[in-house]
Amino acid sequence: MNLNYIVREPENITSSTPILFMLHGYGSNEQDLFSFRENLPEDWIIVSFRAPKTTEFEGFSWYDIDFNNPERFVDVDQANESLQAVLEHILSIVNKYGLTDGKTHLCGFSQGGILCYALALKYPELFNRVACLSSYPEEKLLTDIVKDKKKLANLRFFISHGTDDAIIPLEWGRKAADLLYDLSCYFSFREYMSGHGVNQKNYIDLMDFFSK
């Protein structure tokens, strides 16, 4: 599966240049999170993927959602196909730039954040900082996650959720704190007075997380 993506490259790229991969939410596109690049470190490579499936109103998704049936909120087969495609593209892009010593980061919103949980916990040796915004850890995609504390030790999670989120309930988002605590992962879980989105305080905290 081929994924379209857009890139911001720094002036100088070495083997230790950090790279951040972005995964947008349902019905959005690769331009959405890419707008964050203005306040992200200038020496990072920023890559924002476009999800493979089309939705109404010219948007895109990583998998279909049945909004009328909570049991089918996730099309697991499609989600796993997208996961595999994202993983292959990440490995290919990191290899293309020769980033043998650089850190690889993830940032996902909503559906994209759900995939970020799965990527980070299945392949923790590949990633460092992981931001999951307005999302939740989907158990159906986490059946074979790594539970070795040593292998998870390099991961740093930033989790944020709106208290008035009408798309993904706050209690779903809070599952992340329980899961990451049980895995002994380093994480920050923050709630904001907002709906299904990123308000100004959330944005400032997110930029602070990536600047450290």
mmCIF file of C-alpha atoms in Angstrom:
data_model
loop_
_atom_site.group_PDB
_atom_site.id
_atom_site.type_symbol
_atom_site.label_atom_id
_atom_site.label_comp_id
_atom_site.label_asym_id
_atom_site.label_seq_id
_atom_site.Cartn_x
_atom_site.Cartn_y
_atom_site.Cartn_z
ATOM 1 C CA MET A 1 0.000 0.000 0.000
ATOM 2 C CA ASN A 2 1.463 3.332 -1.056
ATOM 3 C CA LEU A 3 0.924 6.346 1.223
ATOM 4 C CA ASN A 4 1.185 9.967 0.153
ATOM 5 C CA TYR A 5 3.018 12.291 2.519
ATOM 6 C CA ILE A 6 4.506 15.760 2.791
ATOM 7 C CA VAL A 7 7.888 16.650 4.290
ATOM 8 C CA ARG A 8 9.685 19.577 5.889
ATOM 9 C CA GLU A 9 13.435 19.132 5.754
ATOM 10 C CA PRO A 10 15.971 21.075 7.839
ATOM 11 C CA GLU A 11 18.915 22.766 6.130
ATOM 12 C CA ASN A 12 21.351 20.111 7.330
ATOM 13 C CA ILE A 13 20.588 16.395 7.680
ATOM 14 C CA THR A 14 22.987 14.019 9.408
ATOM 15 C CA SER A 15 22.731 10.453 10.665
ATOM 16 C CA SER A 16 21.550 11.805 14.045
ATOM 17 C CA THR A 17 18.820 14.152 12.751
ATOM 18 C CA PRO A 18 15.527 13.548 14.612
ATOM 19 C CA ILE A 19 12.411 12.766 12.553
ATOM 20 C CA LEU A 20 8.743 13.151 13.480
ATOM 21 C CA PHE A 21 5.961 11.228 11.743
ATOM 22 C CA MET A 22 2.396 12.605 11.909
ATOM 23 C CA LEU A 23 -0.881 10.690 11.523
ATOM 24 C CA HIS A 24 -4.054 12.742 11.138
ATOM 25 C CA GLY A 25 -7.561 11.879 12.302
ATOM 26 C CA TYR A 26 -10.647 10.530 10.520
ATOM 27 C CA GLY A 27 -11.909 12.752 7.709
ATOM 28 C CA SER A 28 -8.844 14.995 7.720
ATOM 29 C CA ASN A 29 -5.655 15.022 5.631
ATOM 30 C CA GLU A 30 -1.888 15.370 5.766
ATOM 31 C CA GLN A 31 -2.027 19.185 6.010
ATOM 32 C CA ASP A 32 -3.771 19.123 9.406
ATOM 33 C CA LEU A 33 -1.014 18.241 11.890
ATOM 34 C CA PHE A 34 1.624 19.539 9.468
ATOM 35 C CA SER A 35 0.604 23.041 10.580
ATOM 36 C CA PHE A 36 2.380 22.275 13.889
ATOM 37 C CA ARG A 37 5.741 22.414 12.088
ATOM 38 C CA GLU A 38 6.062 26.175 12.681
ATOM 39 C CA ASN A 39 6.747 25.581 16.374
ATOM 40 C CA LEU A 40 8.604 22.271 16.217
ATOM 41 C CA PRO A 41 12.422 22.125 16.367
ATOM 42 C CA GLU A 42 13.947 23.527 13.177
ATOM 43 C CA ASP A 43 16.540 20.767 12.911
ATOM 44 C CA TRP A 44 13.919 17.982 12.737
ATOM 45 C CA ILE A 45 12.575 16.294 9.632
ATOM 46 C CA ILE A 46 8.756 16.457 9.739
ATOM 47 C CA VAL A 47 6.742 13.882 7.764
ATOM 48 C CA SER A 48 2.942 13.974 7.642
ATOM 49 C CA PHE A 49 1.121 11.021 6.090
ATOM 50 C CA ARG A 50 -2.195 10.986 4.268
ATOM 51 C CA ALA A 51 -4.401 8.041 5.253
ATOM 52 C CA PRO A 52 -5.208 5.619 2.393
ATOM 53 C CA LYS A 53 -9.018 5.524 2.502
ATOM 54 C CA THR A 54 -11.317 8.303 1.321
ATOM 55 C CA THR A 55 -14.205 9.655 3.397
ATOM 56 C CA GLU A 56 -17.027 12.080 2.758
ATOM 57 C CA PHE A 57 -16.202 15.740 2.143
ATOM 58 C CA GLU A 58 -12.836 14.943 0.531
ATOM 59 C CA GLY A 59 -11.203 13.671 3.722
ATOM 60 C CA PHE A 60 -9.230 10.516 4.435
ATOM 61 C CA SER A 61 -9.194 7.754 7.064
ATOM 62 C CA TRP A 62 -6.957 4.949 8.260
ATOM 63 C CA TYR A 63 -9.943 2.605 8.523
ATOM 64 C CA ASP A 64 -13.724 2.700 8.320
ATOM 65 C CA ILE A 65 -15.753 3.563 11.420
ATOM 66 C CA ASP A 66 -19.276 2.400 12.194
ATOM 67 C CA PHE A 67 -20.515 5.270 14.348
ATOM 68 C CA ASN A 68 -23.759 3.423 15.086
ATOM 69 C CA ASN A 69 -22.137 0.316 16.504
ATOM 70 C CA PRO A 70 -19.516 0.664 19.278
ATOM 71 C CA GLU A 71 -18.510 -2.959 18.743
ATOM 72 C CA ARG A 72 -17.546 -2.108 15.167
ATOM 73 C CA PHE A 73 -16.009 1.281 15.878
ATOM 74 C CA VAL A 74 -12.794 -0.091 14.427
ATOM 75 C CA ASP A 75 -12.417 -2.139 11.243
ATOM 76 C CA VAL A 76 -9.541 -4.219 12.586
ATOM 77 C CA ASP A 77 -8.386 -5.634 9.246
ATOM 78 C CA GLN A 78 -8.222 -2.200 7.645
ATOM 79 C CA ALA A 79 -6.502 -0.737 10.710
ATOM 80 C CA ASN A 80 -3.844 -3.437 10.661
ATOM 81 C CA GLU A 81 -3.273 -2.898 6.942
ATOM 82 C CA SER A 82 -2.762 0.807 7.576
ATOM 83 C CA LEU A 83 -0.454 0.033 10.504
ATOM 84 C CA GLN A 84 1.708 -2.162 8.309
ATOM 85 C CA ALA A 85 1.796 0.458 5.550
ATOM 86 C CA VAL A 86 2.801 3.217 7.971
ATOM 87 C CA LEU A 87 5.498 1.014 9.510
ATOM 88 C CA GLU A 88 6.955 0.145 6.096
ATOM 89 C CA HIS A 89 6.980 3.803 5.042
ATOM 90 C CA ILE A 90 8.610 4.889 8.317
ATOM 91 C CA LEU A 91 11.406 2.331 7.895
ATOM 92 C CA SER A 92 11.851 3.290 4.247
ATOM 93 C CA ILE A 93 11.988 7.045 4.933
ATOM 94 C CA VAL A 94 14.372 6.674 7.891
ATOM 95 C CA ASN A 95 16.607 4.526 5.671
ATOM 96 C CA LYS A 96 16.376 7.004 2.769
ATOM 97 C CA TYR A 97 17.713 9.813 4.937
ATOM 98 C CA GLY A 98 20.353 7.564 6.529
ATOM 99 C CA LEU A 99 19.128 8.303 10.061
ATOM 100 C CA THR A 100 21.111 5.544 11.733
ATOM 101 C CA ASP A 101 21.620 7.484 14.983
ATOM 102 C CA GLY A 102 18.592 9.788 15.063
ATOM 103 C CA LYS A 103 15.500 9.530 17.224
ATOM 104 C CA THR A 104 12.148 8.787 15.630
ATOM 105 C CA HIS A 105 9.010 10.390 17.062
ATOM 106 C CA LEU A 106 5.261 9.968 16.496
ATOM 107 C CA CYS A 107 2.314 12.350 16.745
ATOM 108 C CA GLY A 108 -1.241 11.216 16.066
ATOM 109 C CA PHE A 109 -4.666 12.782 16.474
ATOM 110 C CA SER A 110 -7.808 10.692 17.109
ATOM 111 C CA GLN A 111 -7.692 7.750 14.681
ATOM 112 C CA GLY A 112 -4.054 8.556 13.959
ATOM 113 C CA GLY A 113 -3.322 8.507 17.694
ATOM 114 C CA ILE A 114 -4.884 5.069 17.988
ATOM 115 C CA LEU A 115 -2.394 3.835 15.391
ATOM 116 C CA CYS A 116 0.462 5.565 17.234
ATOM 117 C CA TYR A 117 -0.289 3.575 20.404
ATOM 118 C CA ALA A 118 -0.107 0.355 18.388
ATOM 119 C CA LEU A 119 3.082 1.324 16.525
ATOM 120 C CA ALA A 120 4.916 2.405 19.672
ATOM 121 C CA LEU A 121 3.913 -0.578 21.803
ATOM 122 C CA LYS A 122 4.468 -3.170 19.080
ATOM 123 C CA TYR A 123 7.801 -1.746 17.905
ATOM 124 C CA PRO A 124 9.165 0.253 20.885
ATOM 125 C CA GLU A 125 12.764 -0.086 19.738
ATOM 126 C CA LEU A 126 11.968 2.158 16.748
ATOM 127 C CA PHE A 127 10.504 5.151 18.574
ATOM 128 C CA ASN A 128 11.176 7.682 21.298
ATOM 129 C CA ARG A 129 8.613 10.456 21.884
ATOM 130 C CA VAL A 130 4.981 9.603 21.156
ATOM 131 C CA ALA A 131 2.086 12.078 21.331
ATOM 132 C CA CYS A 132 -1.452 10.672 21.236
ATOM 133 C CA LEU A 133 -4.066 13.429 21.054
ATOM 134 C CA SER A 134 -7.812 12.889 21.569
ATOM 135 C CA SER A 135 -7.431 9.148 21.065
ATOM 136 C CA TYR A 136 -7.332 5.915 23.053
ATOM 137 C CA PRO A 137 -5.495 2.562 23.082
ATOM 138 C CA GLU A 138 -7.641 0.150 21.051
ATOM 139 C CA GLU A 139 -7.372 -3.331 22.593
ATOM 140 C CA LYS A 140 -8.131 -5.032 19.265
ATOM 141 C CA LEU A 141 -4.934 -3.549 17.817
ATOM 142 C CA LEU A 142 -2.773 -4.262 20.881
ATOM 143 C CA THR A 143 -2.970 -8.053 21.017
ATOM 144 C CA ASP A 144 0.778 -8.607 20.599
ATOM 145 C CA ILE A 145 2.404 -5.594 22.240
ATOM 146 C CA VAL A 146 5.842 -5.695 23.855
ATOM 147 C CA LYS A 147 5.730 -5.983 27.652
ATOM 148 C CA ASP A 148 9.458 -6.148 28.378
ATOM 149 C CA LYS A 149 10.214 -3.064 30.514
ATOM 150 C CA LYS A 150 13.739 -2.750 29.150
ATOM 151 C CA LYS A 151 12.487 -2.597 25.569
ATOM 152 C CA LEU A 152 9.867 0.011 26.527
ATOM 153 C CA ALA A 153 12.290 2.155 28.523
ATOM 154 C CA ASN A 154 13.104 4.627 25.731
ATOM 155 C CA LEU A 155 9.471 5.541 25.041
ATOM 156 C CA ARG A 156 8.043 8.843 26.320
ATOM 157 C CA PHE A 157 4.302 9.391 25.898
ATOM 158 C CA PHE A 158 2.316 12.635 25.896
ATOM 159 C CA ILE A 159 -1.409 11.891 26.165
ATOM 160 C CA SER A 160 -4.045 14.618 25.920
ATOM 161 C CA HIS A 161 -7.839 14.554 25.883
ATOM 162 C CA GLY A 162 -10.672 17.062 25.978
ATOM 163 C CA THR A 163 -13.044 16.835 28.932
ATOM 164 C CA ASP A 164 -15.978 17.476 26.572
ATOM 165 C CA ASP A 165 -14.928 15.186 23.734
ATOM 166 C CA ALA A 166 -18.122 13.957 22.048
ATOM 167 C CA ILE A 167 -16.328 11.705 19.526
ATOM 168 C CA ILE A 168 -13.999 9.666 21.735
ATOM 169 C CA PRO A 169 -15.210 9.734 25.362
ATOM 170 C CA LEU A 170 -12.792 10.917 28.027
ATOM 171 C CA GLU A 171 -13.091 7.590 29.862
ATOM 172 C CA TRP A 172 -11.774 5.848 26.729
ATOM 173 C CA GLY A 173 -8.805 8.196 26.680
ATOM 174 C CA ARG A 174 -8.114 7.523 30.351
ATOM 175 C CA LYS A 175 -7.532 3.862 29.520
ATOM 176 C CA ALA A 176 -4.139 4.950 28.270
ATOM 177 C CA ALA A 177 -3.006 5.950 31.751
ATOM 178 C CA ASP A 178 -3.928 2.520 33.132
ATOM 179 C CA LEU A 179 -2.253 0.672 30.264
ATOM 180 C CA LEU A 180 0.966 2.691 30.283
ATOM 181 C CA TYR A 181 1.183 2.549 34.074
ATOM 182 C CA ASP A 182 0.855 -1.252 33.988
ATOM 183 C CA LEU A 183 3.624 -1.397 31.372
ATOM 184 C CA SER A 184 5.837 0.913 33.480
ATOM 185 C CA CYS A 185 6.116 3.363 30.586
ATOM 186 C CA TYR A 186 7.018 7.020 31.046
ATOM 187 C CA PHE A 187 3.975 9.125 30.253
ATOM 188 C CA SER A 188 2.172 12.382 30.909
ATOM 189 C CA PHE A 189 -1.631 12.282 30.793
ATOM 190 C CA ARG A 190 -3.407 15.636 30.589
ATOM 191 C CA GLU A 191 -7.034 16.687 30.328
ATOM 192 C CA TYR A 192 -8.119 20.006 28.837
ATOM 193 C CA MET A 193 -11.341 22.000 28.816
ATOM 194 C CA SER A 194 -12.082 21.275 25.178
ATOM 195 C CA GLY A 195 -13.954 19.012 22.801
ATOM 196 C CA HIS A 196 -12.468 16.734 20.144
ATOM 197 C CA GLY A 197 -9.515 18.940 19.312
ATOM 198 C CA VAL A 198 -6.369 20.657 20.541
ATOM 199 C CA ASN A 199 -6.840 23.931 22.398
ATOM 200 C CA GLN A 200 -4.126 26.523 22.971
ATOM 201 C CA LYS A 201 -2.929 25.166 26.332
ATOM 202 C CA ASN A 202 -2.837 21.637 24.901
ATOM 203 C CA TYR A 203 -0.809 22.909 21.942
ATOM 204 C CA ILE A 204 1.691 24.737 24.165
ATOM 205 C CA ASP A 205 2.169 21.632 26.324
ATOM 206 C CA LEU A 206 2.611 19.470 23.228
ATOM 207 C CA MET A 207 5.299 21.761 21.802
ATOM 208 C CA ASP A 208 7.024 21.737 25.195
ATOM 209 C CA PHE A 209 6.995 17.925 25.171
ATOM 210 C CA PHE A 210 8.704 17.798 21.771
ATOM 211 C CA SER A 211 11.207 20.552 22.597
ATOM 212 C CA LYS A 212 12.784 18.736 25.553
#
